[in-house]
Amino acid sequence: MILVIVDHDRGVLDPTSVQAISGALALDSEVDVLVVGAAGRDVVGELASFGANTVHLAVHDSVTDFTPVASARAALELISRVSPAAVLVTGTPRGNEVLAHIAAILDLPMAAECLEIALGNDGVHQVVRNRWGGNIMETARVHSTLLLAAFAPHAVRAESAVGTGTIAEFTPALSDADLAVRILDRVGEGATGVGLTEARVIVSGGRGVGGPEGFAILEELASLLDAAIGCSRVVTSNGWRPHSEQVGQTGTKVAPDLYIACGISGATQHIAGCRTSKTIIAINTDKDAPIMGYAHYAVIGDLHTILPELVAATRAAKE
Amino acid sequence: MNIAVCAKRVPLSGGRWELTADGTEIDTSGASMGFTLSPHEECAAEAAVQLVEEFGGSSTVITVGVADSEEQIRSLLAVGIDRGVIVETDGGEWDPQGTSSALIEQVRAGSPDGAYDLVLLGTEAADTADFQVGIRIAHALGWPVVTNVKGLKITDGVARCERAVGSYREIYEVSLPAVITVKDGLNIPRYPSVPGRIKARKKSVDFIAGERPAPRLEKVKLALAVEEQRSAEILGTGTGNGADAVPALVELFRTIGVI
Ligand SMILES: Cc1cc2nc3c(=O)[nH]c(=O)nc-3n(C[C@H](O)[C@H](O)[C@H](O)COP(=O)(O)OP(=O)(O)OC[C@H]3O[C@@H](n4cnc5c(N)ncnc54)[C@H](O)[C@@H]3O)c2cc1C
Ligand SMILES: Nc1ncnc2c1ncn2[C@@H]1O[C@H](COP(=O)(O)O)[C@@H](O)[C@H]1O
């Protein structure tokens, strides 16, 4: 049996976290799921539609929102009771965090960012996992009786399957220390504007834009295309744009229909955040810039001359 | 406040990655290859420098890596970290448990200024992305840990941490001593000044011999991400100032359906 820990936010299932159920069902027909928090009751039906049979619901008066160590303690209690062969999650920030607490407490290895998982029966398992934001893949062995692994987000697709969704509710024993780290408040909810991750089009600028004022023309193009603004790390580390706009390995991962990279060289850490864009256009003075190996189309030249003309022509075309 | 920052030297390619012939390492011999630190860890170091400016005490950067990691350690000394500790390896990769044990030992040993009040790390390493070293250190020390932190303010020994989740931020508070793993965007790391670089040369870097434990997460081999090596179709003549490509771009916008 494999135990999958899924996440919900105040009773709304995290759809990415469910991918691990499909990933687990490909390895073992018996998959149990752990959900933590009373509001998890609201997601049991949905979990059944992904093939979950027994849904272990850990309910505790003091756990009213995400509490990482409490989730790990609940999982540990369950692990000692149901003895799974593996505990799997999707590697969302919460999924990785809870699994790492389990690994730390049990002093077992944990493999994050897995694309493929193969369970061995002699305490040696094999995984393929991302390194460098997906630019490199590693084949690794995990030496552990209990395999702890996180699928990279979107490494497996959530597939519908039929499960019973039987609820097994329990109250984990928790100490004060297990509850010490928890969400006290949320700020900035309901922010507006075309978000980077939802945008169909992204107009992105790099060092070649030259400074914060240089982004005015990118913003004009963005407003004509209903696009969000993105940027490279050089831009955020110079303070030209806020970090929330940074695309890449340590920024945001995006997959728009169209990504327009203006004055961006195409470092692999930037590409890690935009490689799955449907179409990439590069505007760059350097015809040999690495971005040319990833872009579908390129314009060789100075963005400061090209963009004003492009804005004018786009505006004219829309009229 | 005494702060430990854990940071790791990683290879950086100016172009595409290349692997060694046996496929177990990144080939670092090429002309476009260099070494660097993760932005997460640069932000951790910047936070440590700012906190010492605010509260006094000292900051120490600890790494598990080859002797040449001194270059990256000195780059952090140049922006204001007070000293460095290198647990020296022979270049073979340490797994997250081995790395954590070595770091735990150094944190337990404390700094010359006394015990550490805070350990700052990246949320995940740039190369291996294991998402666990900070959490392992916290459990070993019995300290609380907050991860994915993009906003940090310490008042009266309590760290208020903001964790970015989609379009909003979650707030956590933990009492020191604590472990906090941070993300790029926490702050804008300063560039080293010339005096900073000169001072960095005189700061102490201790070398401690490390003994690599048998890996339990064991690297077998590496492969480059499979993707078609594209060659961008050049719009316009590709020779002038690029403005001759504008009609083709507008046509492309139409074809893709964005206007
Ligand atoms: C672990 C790690 C994580 C990282 N994460 C990220 C990340 O999330 N996102 C990210 O972006 N980077 C990230 N980086 C940094 C990355 O390695 C590069 O340094 C960065 O992406 C380069 O930004 P750039 O393309 O804007 O600048 P440069 O590499 O300097 O490129 C500027 C480009 O602009 C072109 N140009 C100059 N002038 C003009 C002009 N007038 N018109 C047109 N073109 C012009 C130049 O030809 C050049 O190609 C990370 C690095 C590390 C080590
Ligand atoms: N070899 C190392 N030396 C020092 N710090 C490290 C090392 N490996 C990882 N770390 C720290 O732990 C963080 C998380 O790493 P990981 O859990 O391996 O993804 C990194 O961002 C670093 O701050």
Coordinates of N, CA, C and O and ligand atoms in Angstrom, one line a residue, chain B residues 5-9 38 40-41 44 62-65 94 96 99-100 103 120-134 137 181-182, ligand 2:
Chain B
V5 N 24.7 31.2 8.2 CA 24.1 31.1 6.8 C 24.7 29.9 6.2 O 25.9 29.8 6.1
C6 N 23.9 29.0 5.7 CA 24.4 27.9 5.0 C 24.3 28.1 3.5 O 23.2 28.4 3.0
A7 N 25.4 28.0 2.8 CA 25.4 28.3 1.3 C 26.3 27.3 0.6 O 27.3 26.8 1.2
K8 N 26.0 27.0 -0.6 CA 26.6 25.9 -1.4 C 27.1 26.4 -2.7 O 26.4 27.1 -3.5
R9 N 28.4 26.1 -3.0 CA 29.0 26.4 -4.3 C 28.4 25.5 -5.4 O 28.3 24.3 -5.2
S38 N 23.4 30.1 -5.1 CA 22.0 30.3 -5.4 C 21.5 31.7 -5.0 O 21.9 32.2 -3.9
H40 N 18.7 32.3 -3.7 CA 18.1 32.1 -2.4 C 19.1 32.3 -1.3 O 18.9 33.0 -0.3
E41 N 20.3 31.7 -1.5 CA 21.3 31.8 -0.5 C 22.0 33.2 -0.4 O 22.3 33.7 0.7
A44 N 19.7 35.0 1.7 CA 19.9 34.6 3.1 C 21.0 35.4 3.7 O 20.9 35.9 4.8
I62 N 28.5 29.0 6.4 CA 29.0 27.6 6.5 C 28.7 26.9 5.2 O 27.6 27.0 4.7
T63 N 29.7 26.2 4.7 CA 29.5 25.4 3.5 C 30.1 24.0 3.7 O 31.0 23.8 4.4
V64 N 29.5 23.1 3.0 CA 30.0 21.8 2.8 C 30.4 21.7 1.4 O 29.6 21.7 0.5
G65 N 31.7 21.7 1.1 CA 32.1 21.7 -0.3 C 33.6 21.6 -0.5 O 34.4 21.5 0.5
W94 N 27.8 15.0 -1.6 CA 27.2 14.6 -0.3 C 25.7 14.6 -0.5 O 25.1 15.5 -1.0
P96 N 21.7 14.8 1.0 CA 21.1 15.8 1.9 C 21.3 15.4 3.4 O 21.5 16.3 4.2
T99 N 25.0 16.1 4.2 CA 25.2 17.5 4.3 C 24.6 18.1 5.6 O 25.3 18.9 6.3
S100 N 23.4 17.6 5.9 CA 22.7 18.2 7.1 C 23.6 17.8 8.3 O 23.7 18.7 9.2
L103 N 26.4 20.1 8.7 CA 26.0 21.5 9.0 C 25.5 21.6 10.5 O 25.8 22.5 11.2
L120 N 20.0 30.5 8.7 CA 19.3 30.9 7.5 C 19.9 30.0 6.3 O 21.1 29.8 6.2
L121 N 19.0 29.5 5.5 CA 19.3 28.7 4.4 C 18.4 29.1 3.2 O 17.5 29.8 3.4
G122 N 18.8 28.5 2.0 CA 17.8 28.6 0.9 C 16.7 27.5 1.1 O 17.0 26.5 1.9
T123 N 15.6 27.7 0.5 CA 14.5 26.7 0.6 C 14.9 25.4 -0.1 O 14.7 24.3 0.4
E124 N 15.6 25.6 -1.3 CA 16.1 24.4 -2.0 C 17.4 24.8 -2.7 O 17.6 26.0 -3.0
A125 N 18.3 23.8 -2.8 CA 19.6 24.1 -3.4 C 19.4 24.3 -4.9 O 18.5 23.7 -5.5
A126 N 20.3 25.1 -5.5 CA 20.2 25.4 -6.9 C 20.3 24.2 -7.8 O 19.6 24.0 -8.8
D127 N 21.2 23.3 -7.4 CA 21.5 22.2 -8.3 C 20.6 21.0 -8.0 O 19.9 20.5 -8.8
T128 N 20.6 20.6 -6.7 CA 19.9 19.3 -6.4 C 18.5 19.5 -6.0 O 17.7 18.5 -6.0
A129 N 18.1 20.7 -5.6 CA 16.7 20.9 -5.2 C 16.1 19.8 -4.3 O 15.1 19.1 -4.7
D130 N 16.7 19.6 -3.1 CA 16.2 18.5 -2.2 C 15.1 19.0 -1.3 O 14.5 18.1 -0.7
F131 N 15.0 20.3 -1.0 CA 13.9 20.8 -0.2 C 14.0 20.3 1.2 O 12.9 20.0 1.8
Q132 N 15.1 20.0 1.8 CA 15.1 19.4 3.1 C 16.2 19.7 4.1 O 16.0 19.5 5.3
V133 N 17.3 20.3 3.7 CA 18.4 20.5 4.6 C 18.0 21.3 5.8 O 18.3 21.0 7.0
G134 N 17.3 22.4 5.6 CA 16.9 23.3 6.7 C 16.0 22.6 7.7 O 16.2 22.8 8.9
I137 N 18.0 20.2 9.8 CA 18.8 20.9 10.9 C 17.9 21.3 12.0 O 18.2 21.1 13.2
T181 N 14.2 29.1 6.1 CA 14.7 28.9 4.8 C 14.0 29.9 3.9 O 12.8 30.1 3.9
V182 N 14.8 30.6 3.1 CA 14.3 31.8 2.4 C 14.4 31.6 0.8 O 15.0 30.6 0.3
Ligands
LIG2 N1 26.7 21.6 0.7 C1 26.0 22.6 1.3 N2 26.7 23.5 2.1 C2 26.1 24.5 2.7 N3 24.7 24.6 2.7 C3 24.0 23.8 2.0 C4 24.6 22.7 1.2 N4 23.6 22.0 0.6 C5 22.5 22.6 0.9 N5 22.7 23.7 1.7 C6 21.7 24.6 2.2 O1 20.4 24.0 2.3 C7 19.5 24.7 1.4 C8 18.5 23.6 0.9 O2 19.2 22.6 0.2 P1 18.5 21.3 -0.2 O3 17.7 20.8 0.9 O4 19.6 20.4 -0.6 O5 17.7 21.6 -1.4 C9 20.4 25.3 0.4 O6 19.7 26.4 -0.2 C10 21.5 25.8 1.2 O7 21.2 27.0 2.0

